[in-house]
Short mmCIF file of C-alpha atoms in Angstrom, two decimals:
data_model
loop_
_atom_site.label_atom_id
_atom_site.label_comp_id
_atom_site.label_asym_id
_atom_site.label_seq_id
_atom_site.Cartn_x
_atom_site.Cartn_y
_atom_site.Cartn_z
CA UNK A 1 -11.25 -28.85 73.29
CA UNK A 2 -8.48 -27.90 75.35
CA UNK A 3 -8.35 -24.95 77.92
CA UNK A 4 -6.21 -22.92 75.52
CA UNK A 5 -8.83 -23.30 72.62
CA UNK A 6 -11.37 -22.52 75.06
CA UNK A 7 -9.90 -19.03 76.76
CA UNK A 8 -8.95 -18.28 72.94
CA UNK A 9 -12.84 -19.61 71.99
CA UNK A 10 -13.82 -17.26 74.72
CA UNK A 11 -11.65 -14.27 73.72
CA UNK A 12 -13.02 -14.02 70.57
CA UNK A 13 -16.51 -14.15 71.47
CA UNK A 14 -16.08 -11.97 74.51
CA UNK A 15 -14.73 -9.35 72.15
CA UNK A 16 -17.49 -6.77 72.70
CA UNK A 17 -16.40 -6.58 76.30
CA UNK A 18 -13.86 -4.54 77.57
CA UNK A 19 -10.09 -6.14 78.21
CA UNK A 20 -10.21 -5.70 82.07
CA UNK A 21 -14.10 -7.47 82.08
CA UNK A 22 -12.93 -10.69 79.79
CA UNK A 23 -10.03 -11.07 81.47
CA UNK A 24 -11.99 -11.27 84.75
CA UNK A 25 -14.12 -13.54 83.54
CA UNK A 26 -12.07 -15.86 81.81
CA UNK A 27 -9.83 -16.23 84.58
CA UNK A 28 -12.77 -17.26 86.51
CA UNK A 29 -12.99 -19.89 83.56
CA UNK A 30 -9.93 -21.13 83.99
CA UNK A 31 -9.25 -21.32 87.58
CA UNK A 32 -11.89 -23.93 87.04
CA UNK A 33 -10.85 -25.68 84.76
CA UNK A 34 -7.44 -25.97 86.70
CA UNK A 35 -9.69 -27.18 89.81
CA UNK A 36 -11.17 -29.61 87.87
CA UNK A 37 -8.11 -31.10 87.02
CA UNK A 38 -6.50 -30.77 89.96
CA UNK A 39 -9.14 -33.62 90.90
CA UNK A 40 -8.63 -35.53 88.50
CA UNK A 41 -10.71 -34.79 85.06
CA UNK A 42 -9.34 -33.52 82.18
CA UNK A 43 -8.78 -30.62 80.19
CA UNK A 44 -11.52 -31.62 77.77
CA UNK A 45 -14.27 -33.16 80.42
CA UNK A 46 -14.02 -29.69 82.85
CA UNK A 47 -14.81 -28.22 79.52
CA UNK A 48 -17.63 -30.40 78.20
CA UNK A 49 -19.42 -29.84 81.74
CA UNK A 50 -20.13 -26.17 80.87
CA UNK A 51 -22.57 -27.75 78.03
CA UNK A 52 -23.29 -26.15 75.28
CA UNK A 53 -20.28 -23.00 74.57
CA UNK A 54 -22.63 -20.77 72.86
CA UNK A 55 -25.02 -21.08 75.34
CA UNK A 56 -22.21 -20.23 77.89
CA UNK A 57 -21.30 -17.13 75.95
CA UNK A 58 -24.75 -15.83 75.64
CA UNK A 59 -24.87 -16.32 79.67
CA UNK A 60 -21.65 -14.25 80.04
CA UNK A 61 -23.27 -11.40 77.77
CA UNK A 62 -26.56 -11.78 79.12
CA UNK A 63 -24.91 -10.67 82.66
CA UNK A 64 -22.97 -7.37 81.00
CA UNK A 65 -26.93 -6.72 79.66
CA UNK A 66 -25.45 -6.90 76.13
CA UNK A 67 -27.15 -8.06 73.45
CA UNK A 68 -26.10 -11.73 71.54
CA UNK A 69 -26.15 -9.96 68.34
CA UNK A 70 -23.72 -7.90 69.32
CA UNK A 71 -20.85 -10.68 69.20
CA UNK A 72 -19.72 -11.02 66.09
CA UNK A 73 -18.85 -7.51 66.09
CA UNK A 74 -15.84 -5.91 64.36
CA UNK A 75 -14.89 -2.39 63.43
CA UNK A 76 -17.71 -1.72 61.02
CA UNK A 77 -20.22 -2.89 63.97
CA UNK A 78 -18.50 0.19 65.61
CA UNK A 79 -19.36 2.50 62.99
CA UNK A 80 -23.15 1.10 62.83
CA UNK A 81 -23.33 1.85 66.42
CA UNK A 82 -22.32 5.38 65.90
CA UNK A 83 -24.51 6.21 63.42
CA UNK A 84 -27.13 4.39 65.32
CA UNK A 85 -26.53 6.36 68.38
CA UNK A 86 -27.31 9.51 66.29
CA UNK A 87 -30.37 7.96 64.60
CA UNK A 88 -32.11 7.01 67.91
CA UNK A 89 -31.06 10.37 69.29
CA UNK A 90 -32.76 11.80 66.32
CA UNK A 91 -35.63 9.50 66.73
CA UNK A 92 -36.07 9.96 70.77
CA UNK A 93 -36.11 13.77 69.93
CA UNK A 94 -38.84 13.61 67.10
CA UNK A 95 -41.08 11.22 69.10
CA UNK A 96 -41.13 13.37 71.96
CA UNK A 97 -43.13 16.05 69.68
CA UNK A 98 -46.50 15.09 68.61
CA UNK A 99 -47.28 13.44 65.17
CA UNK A 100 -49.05 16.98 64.05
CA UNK A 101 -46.04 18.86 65.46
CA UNK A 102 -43.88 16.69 63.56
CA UNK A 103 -45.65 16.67 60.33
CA UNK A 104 -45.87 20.55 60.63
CA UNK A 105 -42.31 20.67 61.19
CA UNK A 106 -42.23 18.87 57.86
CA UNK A 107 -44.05 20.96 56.02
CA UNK A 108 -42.11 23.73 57.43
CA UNK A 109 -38.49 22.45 56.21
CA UNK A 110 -39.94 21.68 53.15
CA UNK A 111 -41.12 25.47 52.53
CA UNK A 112 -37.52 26.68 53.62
CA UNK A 113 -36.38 24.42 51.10
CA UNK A 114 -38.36 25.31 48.25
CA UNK A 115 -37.66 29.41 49.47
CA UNK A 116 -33.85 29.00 49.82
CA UNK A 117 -33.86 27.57 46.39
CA UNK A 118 -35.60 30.55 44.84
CA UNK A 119 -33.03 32.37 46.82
CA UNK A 120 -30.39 30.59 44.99
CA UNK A 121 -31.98 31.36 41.60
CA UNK A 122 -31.87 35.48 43.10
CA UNK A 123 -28.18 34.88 43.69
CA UNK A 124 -27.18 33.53 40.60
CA UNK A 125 -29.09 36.29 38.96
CA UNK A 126 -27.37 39.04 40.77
CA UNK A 127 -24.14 37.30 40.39
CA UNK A 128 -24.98 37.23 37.16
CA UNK A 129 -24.84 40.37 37.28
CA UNK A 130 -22.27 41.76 38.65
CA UNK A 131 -20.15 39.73 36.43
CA UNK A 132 -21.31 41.17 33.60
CA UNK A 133 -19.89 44.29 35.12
CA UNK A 134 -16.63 42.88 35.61
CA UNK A 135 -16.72 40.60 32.73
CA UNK A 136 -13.47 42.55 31.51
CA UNK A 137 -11.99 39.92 34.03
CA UNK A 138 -9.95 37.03 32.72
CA UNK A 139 -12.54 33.90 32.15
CA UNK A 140 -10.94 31.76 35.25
CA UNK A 141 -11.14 34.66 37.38
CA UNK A 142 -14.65 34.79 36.99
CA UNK A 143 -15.70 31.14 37.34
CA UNK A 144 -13.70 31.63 39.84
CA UNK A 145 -15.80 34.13 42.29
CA UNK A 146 -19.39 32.77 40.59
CA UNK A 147 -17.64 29.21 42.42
CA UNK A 148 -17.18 30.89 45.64
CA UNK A 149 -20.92 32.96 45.78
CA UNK A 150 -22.48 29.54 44.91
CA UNK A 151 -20.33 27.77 47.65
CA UNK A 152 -20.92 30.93 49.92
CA UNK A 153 -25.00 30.83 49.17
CA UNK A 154 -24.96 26.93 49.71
CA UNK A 155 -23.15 26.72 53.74
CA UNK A 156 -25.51 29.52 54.39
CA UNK A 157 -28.74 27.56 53.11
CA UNK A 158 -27.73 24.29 55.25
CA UNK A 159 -27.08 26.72 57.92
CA UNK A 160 -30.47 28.33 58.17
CA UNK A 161 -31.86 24.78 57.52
CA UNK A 162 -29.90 23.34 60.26
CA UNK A 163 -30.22 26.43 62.66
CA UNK A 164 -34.23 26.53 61.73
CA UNK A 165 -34.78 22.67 62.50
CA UNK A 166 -32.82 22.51 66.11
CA UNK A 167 -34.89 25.36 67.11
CA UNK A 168 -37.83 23.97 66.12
CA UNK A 169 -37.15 20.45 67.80
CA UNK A 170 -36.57 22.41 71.14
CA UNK A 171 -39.16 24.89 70.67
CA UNK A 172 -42.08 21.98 70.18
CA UNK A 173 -40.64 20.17 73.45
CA UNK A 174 -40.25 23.06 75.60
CA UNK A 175 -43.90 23.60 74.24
CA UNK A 176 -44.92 20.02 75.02
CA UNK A 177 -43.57 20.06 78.14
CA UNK A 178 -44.66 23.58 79.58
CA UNK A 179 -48.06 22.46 78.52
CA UNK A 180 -47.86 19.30 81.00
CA UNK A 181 -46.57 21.08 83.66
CA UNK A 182 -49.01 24.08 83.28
CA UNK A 183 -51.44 21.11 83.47
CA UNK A 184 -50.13 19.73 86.80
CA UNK A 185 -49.50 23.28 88.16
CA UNK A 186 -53.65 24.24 87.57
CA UNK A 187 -55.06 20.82 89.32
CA UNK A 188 -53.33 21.62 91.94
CA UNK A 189 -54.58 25.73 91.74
CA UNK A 190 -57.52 23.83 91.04
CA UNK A 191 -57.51 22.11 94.95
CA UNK A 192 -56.13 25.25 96.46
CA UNK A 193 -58.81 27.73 95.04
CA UNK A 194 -61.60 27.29 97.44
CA UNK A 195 -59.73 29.67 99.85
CA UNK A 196 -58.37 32.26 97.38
CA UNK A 197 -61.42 33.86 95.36
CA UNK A 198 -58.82 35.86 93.19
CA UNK A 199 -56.40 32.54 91.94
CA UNK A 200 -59.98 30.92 90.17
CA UNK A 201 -60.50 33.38 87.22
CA UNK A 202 -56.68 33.39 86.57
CA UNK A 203 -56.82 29.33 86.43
CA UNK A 204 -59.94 29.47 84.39
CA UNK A 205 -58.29 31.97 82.00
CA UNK A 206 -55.01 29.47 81.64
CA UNK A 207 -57.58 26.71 81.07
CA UNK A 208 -59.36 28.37 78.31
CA UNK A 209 -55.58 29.12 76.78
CA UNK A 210 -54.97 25.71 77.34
CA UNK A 211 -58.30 24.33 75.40
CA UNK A 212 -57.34 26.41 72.82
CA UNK A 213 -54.14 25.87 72.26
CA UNK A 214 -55.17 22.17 72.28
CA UNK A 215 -57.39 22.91 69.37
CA UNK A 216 -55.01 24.77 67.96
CA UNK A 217 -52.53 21.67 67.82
CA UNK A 218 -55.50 19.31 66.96
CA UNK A 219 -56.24 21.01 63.83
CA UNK A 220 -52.38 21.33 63.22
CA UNK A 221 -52.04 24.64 61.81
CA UNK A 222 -48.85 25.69 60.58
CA UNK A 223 -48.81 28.83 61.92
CA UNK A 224 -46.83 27.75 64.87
CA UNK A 225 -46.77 29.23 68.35
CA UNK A 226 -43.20 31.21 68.29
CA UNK A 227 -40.94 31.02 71.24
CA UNK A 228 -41.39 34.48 72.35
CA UNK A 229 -45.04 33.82 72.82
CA UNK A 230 -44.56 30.35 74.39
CA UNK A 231 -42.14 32.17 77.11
CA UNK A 232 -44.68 34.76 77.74
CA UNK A 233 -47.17 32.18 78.47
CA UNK A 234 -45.11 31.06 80.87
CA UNK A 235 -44.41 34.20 82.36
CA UNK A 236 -48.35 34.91 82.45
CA UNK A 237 -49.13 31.76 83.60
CA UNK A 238 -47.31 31.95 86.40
CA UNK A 239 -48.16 35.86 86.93
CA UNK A 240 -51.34 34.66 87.21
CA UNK A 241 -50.75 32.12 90.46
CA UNK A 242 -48.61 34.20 91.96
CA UNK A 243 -50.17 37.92 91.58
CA UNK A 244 -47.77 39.52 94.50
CA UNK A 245 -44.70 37.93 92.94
CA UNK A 246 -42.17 40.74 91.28
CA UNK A 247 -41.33 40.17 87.75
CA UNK A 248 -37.99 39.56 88.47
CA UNK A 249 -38.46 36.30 90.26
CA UNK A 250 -41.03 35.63 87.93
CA UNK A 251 -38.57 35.15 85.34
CA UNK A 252 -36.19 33.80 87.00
CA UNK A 253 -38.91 30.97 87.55
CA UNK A 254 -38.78 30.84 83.92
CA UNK A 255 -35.10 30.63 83.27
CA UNK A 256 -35.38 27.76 85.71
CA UNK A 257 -37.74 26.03 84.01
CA UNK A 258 -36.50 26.60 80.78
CA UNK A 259 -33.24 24.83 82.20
CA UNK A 260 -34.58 21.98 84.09
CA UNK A 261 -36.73 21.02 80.47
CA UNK A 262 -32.88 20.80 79.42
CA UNK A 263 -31.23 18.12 82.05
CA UNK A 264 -33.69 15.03 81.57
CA UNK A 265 -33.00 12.34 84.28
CA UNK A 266 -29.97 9.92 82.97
CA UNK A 267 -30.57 6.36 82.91
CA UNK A 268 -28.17 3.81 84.19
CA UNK A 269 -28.48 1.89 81.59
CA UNK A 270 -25.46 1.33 79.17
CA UNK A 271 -25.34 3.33 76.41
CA UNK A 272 -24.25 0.22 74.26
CA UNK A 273 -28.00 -1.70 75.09
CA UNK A 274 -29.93 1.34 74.32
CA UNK A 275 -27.95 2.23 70.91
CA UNK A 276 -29.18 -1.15 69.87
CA UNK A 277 -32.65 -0.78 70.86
CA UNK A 278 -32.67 1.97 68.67
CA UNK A 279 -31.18 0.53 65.76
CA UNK A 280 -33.48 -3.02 66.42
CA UNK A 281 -36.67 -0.17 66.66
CA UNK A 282 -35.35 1.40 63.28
CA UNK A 283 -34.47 -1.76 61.47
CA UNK A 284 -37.92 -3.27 62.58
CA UNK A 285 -39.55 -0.49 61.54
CA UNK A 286 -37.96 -0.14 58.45
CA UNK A 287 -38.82 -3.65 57.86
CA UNK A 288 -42.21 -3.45 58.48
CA UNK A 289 -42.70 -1.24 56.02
CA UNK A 290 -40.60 -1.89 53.55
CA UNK A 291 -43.29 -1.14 50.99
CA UNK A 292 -44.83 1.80 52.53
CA UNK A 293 -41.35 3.06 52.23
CA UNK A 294 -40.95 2.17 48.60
CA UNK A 295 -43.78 3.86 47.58
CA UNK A 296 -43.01 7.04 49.49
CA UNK A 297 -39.28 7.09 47.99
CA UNK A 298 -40.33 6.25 44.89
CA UNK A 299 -42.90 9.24 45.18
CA UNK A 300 -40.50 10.97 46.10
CA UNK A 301 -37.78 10.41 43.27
CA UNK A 302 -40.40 11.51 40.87
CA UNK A 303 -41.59 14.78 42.59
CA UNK A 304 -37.84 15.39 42.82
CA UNK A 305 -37.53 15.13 39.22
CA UNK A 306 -40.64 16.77 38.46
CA UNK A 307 -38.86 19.63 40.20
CA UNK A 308 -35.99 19.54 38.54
CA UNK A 309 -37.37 19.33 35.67
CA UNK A 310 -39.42 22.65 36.00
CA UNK A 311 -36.84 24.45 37.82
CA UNK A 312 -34.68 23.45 35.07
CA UNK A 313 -30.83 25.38 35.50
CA UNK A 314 -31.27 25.84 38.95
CA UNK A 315 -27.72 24.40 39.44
CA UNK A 316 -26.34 22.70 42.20
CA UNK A 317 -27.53 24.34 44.56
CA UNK A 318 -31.05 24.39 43.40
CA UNK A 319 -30.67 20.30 43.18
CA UNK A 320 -28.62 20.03 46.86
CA UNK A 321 -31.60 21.91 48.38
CA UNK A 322 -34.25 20.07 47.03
CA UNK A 323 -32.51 16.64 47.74
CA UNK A 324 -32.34 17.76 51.16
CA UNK A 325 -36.37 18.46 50.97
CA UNK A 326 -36.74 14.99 50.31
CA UNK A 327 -34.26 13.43 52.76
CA UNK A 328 -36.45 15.85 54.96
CA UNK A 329 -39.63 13.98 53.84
CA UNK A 330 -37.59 10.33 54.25
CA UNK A 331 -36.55 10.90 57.76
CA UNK A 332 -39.73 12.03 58.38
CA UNK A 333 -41.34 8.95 57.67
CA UNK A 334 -39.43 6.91 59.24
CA UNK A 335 -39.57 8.61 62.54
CA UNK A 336 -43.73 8.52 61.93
CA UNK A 337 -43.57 5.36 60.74
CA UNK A 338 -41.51 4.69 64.18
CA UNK A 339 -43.31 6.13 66.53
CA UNK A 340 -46.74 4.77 65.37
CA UNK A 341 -45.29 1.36 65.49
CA UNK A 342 -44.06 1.52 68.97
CA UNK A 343 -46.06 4.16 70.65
CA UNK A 344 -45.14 4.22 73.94
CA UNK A 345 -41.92 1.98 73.88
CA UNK A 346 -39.77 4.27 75.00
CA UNK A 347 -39.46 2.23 78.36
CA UNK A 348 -36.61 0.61 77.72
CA UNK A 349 -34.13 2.69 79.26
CA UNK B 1 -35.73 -31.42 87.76
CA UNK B 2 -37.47 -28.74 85.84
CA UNK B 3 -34.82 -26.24 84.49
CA UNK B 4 -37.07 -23.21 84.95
CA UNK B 5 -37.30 -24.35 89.14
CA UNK B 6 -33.37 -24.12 89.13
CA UNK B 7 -32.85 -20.97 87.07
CA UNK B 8 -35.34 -19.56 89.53
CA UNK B 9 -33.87 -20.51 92.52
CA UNK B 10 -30.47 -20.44 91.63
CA UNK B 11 -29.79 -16.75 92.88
CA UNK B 12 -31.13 -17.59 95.97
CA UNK B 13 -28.87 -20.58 96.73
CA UNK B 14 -25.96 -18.78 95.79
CA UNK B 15 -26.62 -16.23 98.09
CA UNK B 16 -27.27 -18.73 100.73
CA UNK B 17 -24.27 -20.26 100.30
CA UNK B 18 -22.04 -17.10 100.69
CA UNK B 19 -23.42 -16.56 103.91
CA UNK B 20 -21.52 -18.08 106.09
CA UNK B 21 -17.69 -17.42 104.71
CA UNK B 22 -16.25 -15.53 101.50
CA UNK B 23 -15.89 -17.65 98.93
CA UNK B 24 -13.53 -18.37 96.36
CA UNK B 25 -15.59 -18.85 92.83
CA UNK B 26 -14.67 -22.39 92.23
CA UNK B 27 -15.31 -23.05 95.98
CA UNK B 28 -18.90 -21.05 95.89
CA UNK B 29 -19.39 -23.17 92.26
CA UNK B 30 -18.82 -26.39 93.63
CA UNK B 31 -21.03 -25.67 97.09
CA UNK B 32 -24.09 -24.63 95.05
CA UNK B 33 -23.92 -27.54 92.49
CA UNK B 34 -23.65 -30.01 95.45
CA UNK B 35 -27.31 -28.62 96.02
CA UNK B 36 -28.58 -27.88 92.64
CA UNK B 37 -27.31 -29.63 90.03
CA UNK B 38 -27.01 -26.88 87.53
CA UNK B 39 -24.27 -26.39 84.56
CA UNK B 40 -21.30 -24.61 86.82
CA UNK B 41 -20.43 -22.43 84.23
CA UNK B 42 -23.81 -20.56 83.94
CA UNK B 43 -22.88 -19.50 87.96
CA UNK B 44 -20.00 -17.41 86.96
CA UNK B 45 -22.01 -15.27 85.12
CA UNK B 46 -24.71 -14.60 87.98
CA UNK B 47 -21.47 -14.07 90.12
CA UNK B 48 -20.16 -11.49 87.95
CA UNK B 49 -24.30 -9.97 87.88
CA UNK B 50 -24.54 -9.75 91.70
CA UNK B 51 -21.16 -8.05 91.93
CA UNK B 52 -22.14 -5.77 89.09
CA UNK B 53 -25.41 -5.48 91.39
CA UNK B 54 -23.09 -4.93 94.71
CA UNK B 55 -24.80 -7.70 96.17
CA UNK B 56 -21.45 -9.19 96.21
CA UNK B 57 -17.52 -7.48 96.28
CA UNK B 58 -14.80 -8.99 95.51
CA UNK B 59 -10.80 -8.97 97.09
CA UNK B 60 -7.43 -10.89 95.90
CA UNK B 61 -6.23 -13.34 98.27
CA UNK B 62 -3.00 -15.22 97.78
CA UNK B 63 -3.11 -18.96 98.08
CA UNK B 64 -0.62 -21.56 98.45
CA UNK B 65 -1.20 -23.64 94.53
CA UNK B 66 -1.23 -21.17 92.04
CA UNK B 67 -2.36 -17.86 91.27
CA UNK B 68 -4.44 -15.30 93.88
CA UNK B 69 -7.78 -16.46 94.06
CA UNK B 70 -10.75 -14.05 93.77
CA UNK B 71 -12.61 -14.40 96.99
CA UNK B 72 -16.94 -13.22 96.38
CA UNK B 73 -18.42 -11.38 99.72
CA UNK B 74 -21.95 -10.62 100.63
CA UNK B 75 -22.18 -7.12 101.08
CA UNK B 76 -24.98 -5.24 103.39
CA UNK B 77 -26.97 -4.69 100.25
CA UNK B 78 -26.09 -8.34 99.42
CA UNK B 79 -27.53 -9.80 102.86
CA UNK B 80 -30.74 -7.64 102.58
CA UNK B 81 -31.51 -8.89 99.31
CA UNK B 82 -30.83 -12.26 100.33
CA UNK B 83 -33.51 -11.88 103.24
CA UNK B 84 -36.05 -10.77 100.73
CA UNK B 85 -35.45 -13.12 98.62
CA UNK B 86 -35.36 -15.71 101.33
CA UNK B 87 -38.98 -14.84 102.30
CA UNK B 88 -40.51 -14.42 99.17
CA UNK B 89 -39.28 -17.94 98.16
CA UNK B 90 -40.82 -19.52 101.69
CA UNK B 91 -44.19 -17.64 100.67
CA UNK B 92 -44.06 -19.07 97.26
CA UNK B 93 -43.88 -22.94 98.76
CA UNK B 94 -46.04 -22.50 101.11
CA UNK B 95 -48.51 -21.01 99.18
CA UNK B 96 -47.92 -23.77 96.47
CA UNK B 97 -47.75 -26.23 98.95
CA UNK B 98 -51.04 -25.18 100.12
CA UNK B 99 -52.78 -25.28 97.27
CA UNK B 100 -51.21 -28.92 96.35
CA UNK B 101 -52.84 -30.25 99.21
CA UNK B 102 -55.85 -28.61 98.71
CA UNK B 103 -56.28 -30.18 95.23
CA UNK B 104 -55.66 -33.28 96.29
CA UNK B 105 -58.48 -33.48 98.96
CA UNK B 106 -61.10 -32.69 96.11
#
């Protein structure tokens, strides 16, 4: 090999980093090489000393963190990566909610579902309607605003669905989180009470609310605790430590915690190594339970056509909606299926 | 020697063998294979790792043959971590050492 096949070797499988890093590094390569030559060797021995090229390569990426797999990429890889990104964002999001929370939040979606395609069937029947009223209208004209109302009836249903799910997400972490920090905040009340008789009961109160709420969540019923009430927790809870404390202040404590569950600490980490983690985790996962996941789209498939089948002339609406009840149900899965296979493994950033 | 013992120790040497001057990377290549013999192109790599670590910075520096030469040198961080290191990896063979010679009297 000679020290143009190798930088060009090198080039290619260096592709993943950026211009300014493989340049560095191959210069490195070849002010060797020239050494090596200078006393005495040749092109093709300076080269054989580094051993075995892949080996060398996986080195080179193994410094940048990056992963080997990674270096056959081209522009599709890019795309992968992208949607990857989103997955694992997706995933980190769910997994952070507990698997009753999340199957709840199922369920939920589900219902919307099911109710925003009855909705549809409402519309069409008013629509239906009011064209009858108007049917003196030429025939195109007609089609014509029945198209839009359907169109109109279908951005607002993935609206609500999207609008409804994002809320929920945050809502169930806030929750999560206020829960742990209430936690924290009452051992320490918990230390501090022996010299204030008044701060006990109030801690003793939040604890009951806390065991409750913990049964509440154990026995994962759906009717779920709505913001409003979450932030008045809050506000009580911390009422209740801090009696003299003017309500003003006392929400501003709030707003401030309701921000700082919003900035979570940002790893150092390149983003590149932890999209692939999360499409590895995803893949794996997927893999691991291939059939599991075959049964439950297969399941799936025929509930959706069950559906259909009753619901028969629901349009496409009716069908978009309850597609997106399933997709619901897949991506649900996976995430549970994810997060029970690696628990904890969130480490890796 | 065993590869694992020079993949382990390899960091170390390279650090020791900054410590005295900058270096140039063929120049810092061809000190630390004198003492382990190791493939020199798996160094560049850890060079490129401690400078991504700012154990190490780099400068240009003209030179008479040729193009500028990219000269490694040990930073504050750098010589701190090289201390550590240094320590740990005198604890290590002594306590190895220790425990040689103990097996060998029973």
């Amino acid at each position: 090999m000679t020290k143009q096949e190798f930088i060009h070797y090198l080039n290619q499988k260096l592709a993943v980093l950026s211009d300014e890093e493989r340049q560095d590094i191959i210069d490195e390569y070849t002010q060797h090489i020239d050494m090596k030559v200078e006393n005495g060797a040749s092109e093709a021995e300076a080269i054989a000393d580094f051993g075995d090229l892949n080996e060398l390569v996986k080195e080179i990426l193994d410094a940048y963190h990056l992963n080997r797999s990674h270096v056959d990429s081209n522009f599709i890889m890019e795309w992968i990566e992208k949607i990857g990104a989103g997955i694992s964002a997706a995933a980190k999001s769910i997994t952070k909610m507990k698997s009753d929370q999340l199957i709840q939040l199922i369920i939920e979606l589900v219902i919307l579902c099911l109710v925003l395609t009855v909705g549809s069937l409402i519309v069409k029947l008013i629509a239906g309607l009011f064209l009858t009223i108007v049917g003196f209208l030429p025939g195109f004209i007609l089609s014509f605003i029945s198209g839009i109302l359907n169109l109109l009836y279908a951005i607002l249903a993935l609206f609500i669905l999207y609008v409804y799910a994002t809320s929920r997400v945050k809502n169930m972490q806030s929750q999560n989180e206020a829960n742990s920090k209430d936690k924290d905040k009452s051992t320490v009340a918990a230390s501090q009470s022996t010299s204030t008789t008044s701060s006990k009961p109030a801690w003793q109160i939040k604890k009951e609310r806390e065991m409750k709420e913990a049964e509440e969540r154990k026995a994962a019923k759906k009717k779920a605790v709505q913001p409003e009430v979450m932030q008045e927790e809050t506000v009580e809870s911390i009422a209740a430590e801090r009696p003299a404390a003017s309500a003003q202040s006392v929400h501003e404590e709030v707003i401030e915690r309701i921000n700082s569950r919003a900035s979570n600490p940002s790893s150092n980490v390149g983003f590149l190594s932890r999209t692939l983690m999360g499409l590895v985790r995803f893949f794996v996962g997927l893999i691991c339970f291939f059939p599991l996941v075959i049964v439950v789209t297969v399941f799936a498939v025929i509930t959706g056509l069950l559906i259909i089948w009753l619901l028969m002339g629901l349009g496409s609406i009716g069908l978009t909606l309850i597609f997106l009840g399933l997709l619901v149900i897949f991506g649900g899965m996976a995430a549970a299926v994810g997060s029970f296979l690696f628990p904890k493994n969130r480490g890796y950033h | 020697m065993n590869v694992q013992f020079k993949k382990g120790v390899l960091e170390l040497v390279v650090l020791l063998a900054i410590s005295d001057q900058d270096k140039y990377g063929y120049q810092l290549v061809s000190d630390v294979s004198k003492i382990i013999d190791v493939n020199e192109g798996t160094i560049y790599p850890l060079l490129k790792r401690l400078t991504n670590e700012r154990y190490f910075e780099t400068y240009l520096q003209e030179s008479s043959e040729g193009p500028p030469r990219k000269y490694y040198a040990l930073t504050k961080k750098g010589a701190l971590y090289r201390d550590n290191l240094k320590q740990e990896w005198l604890k290590f063979v002594d306590e190895v050492n220790a425990y040689i010679t103990k097996e060998e009297k029973t």
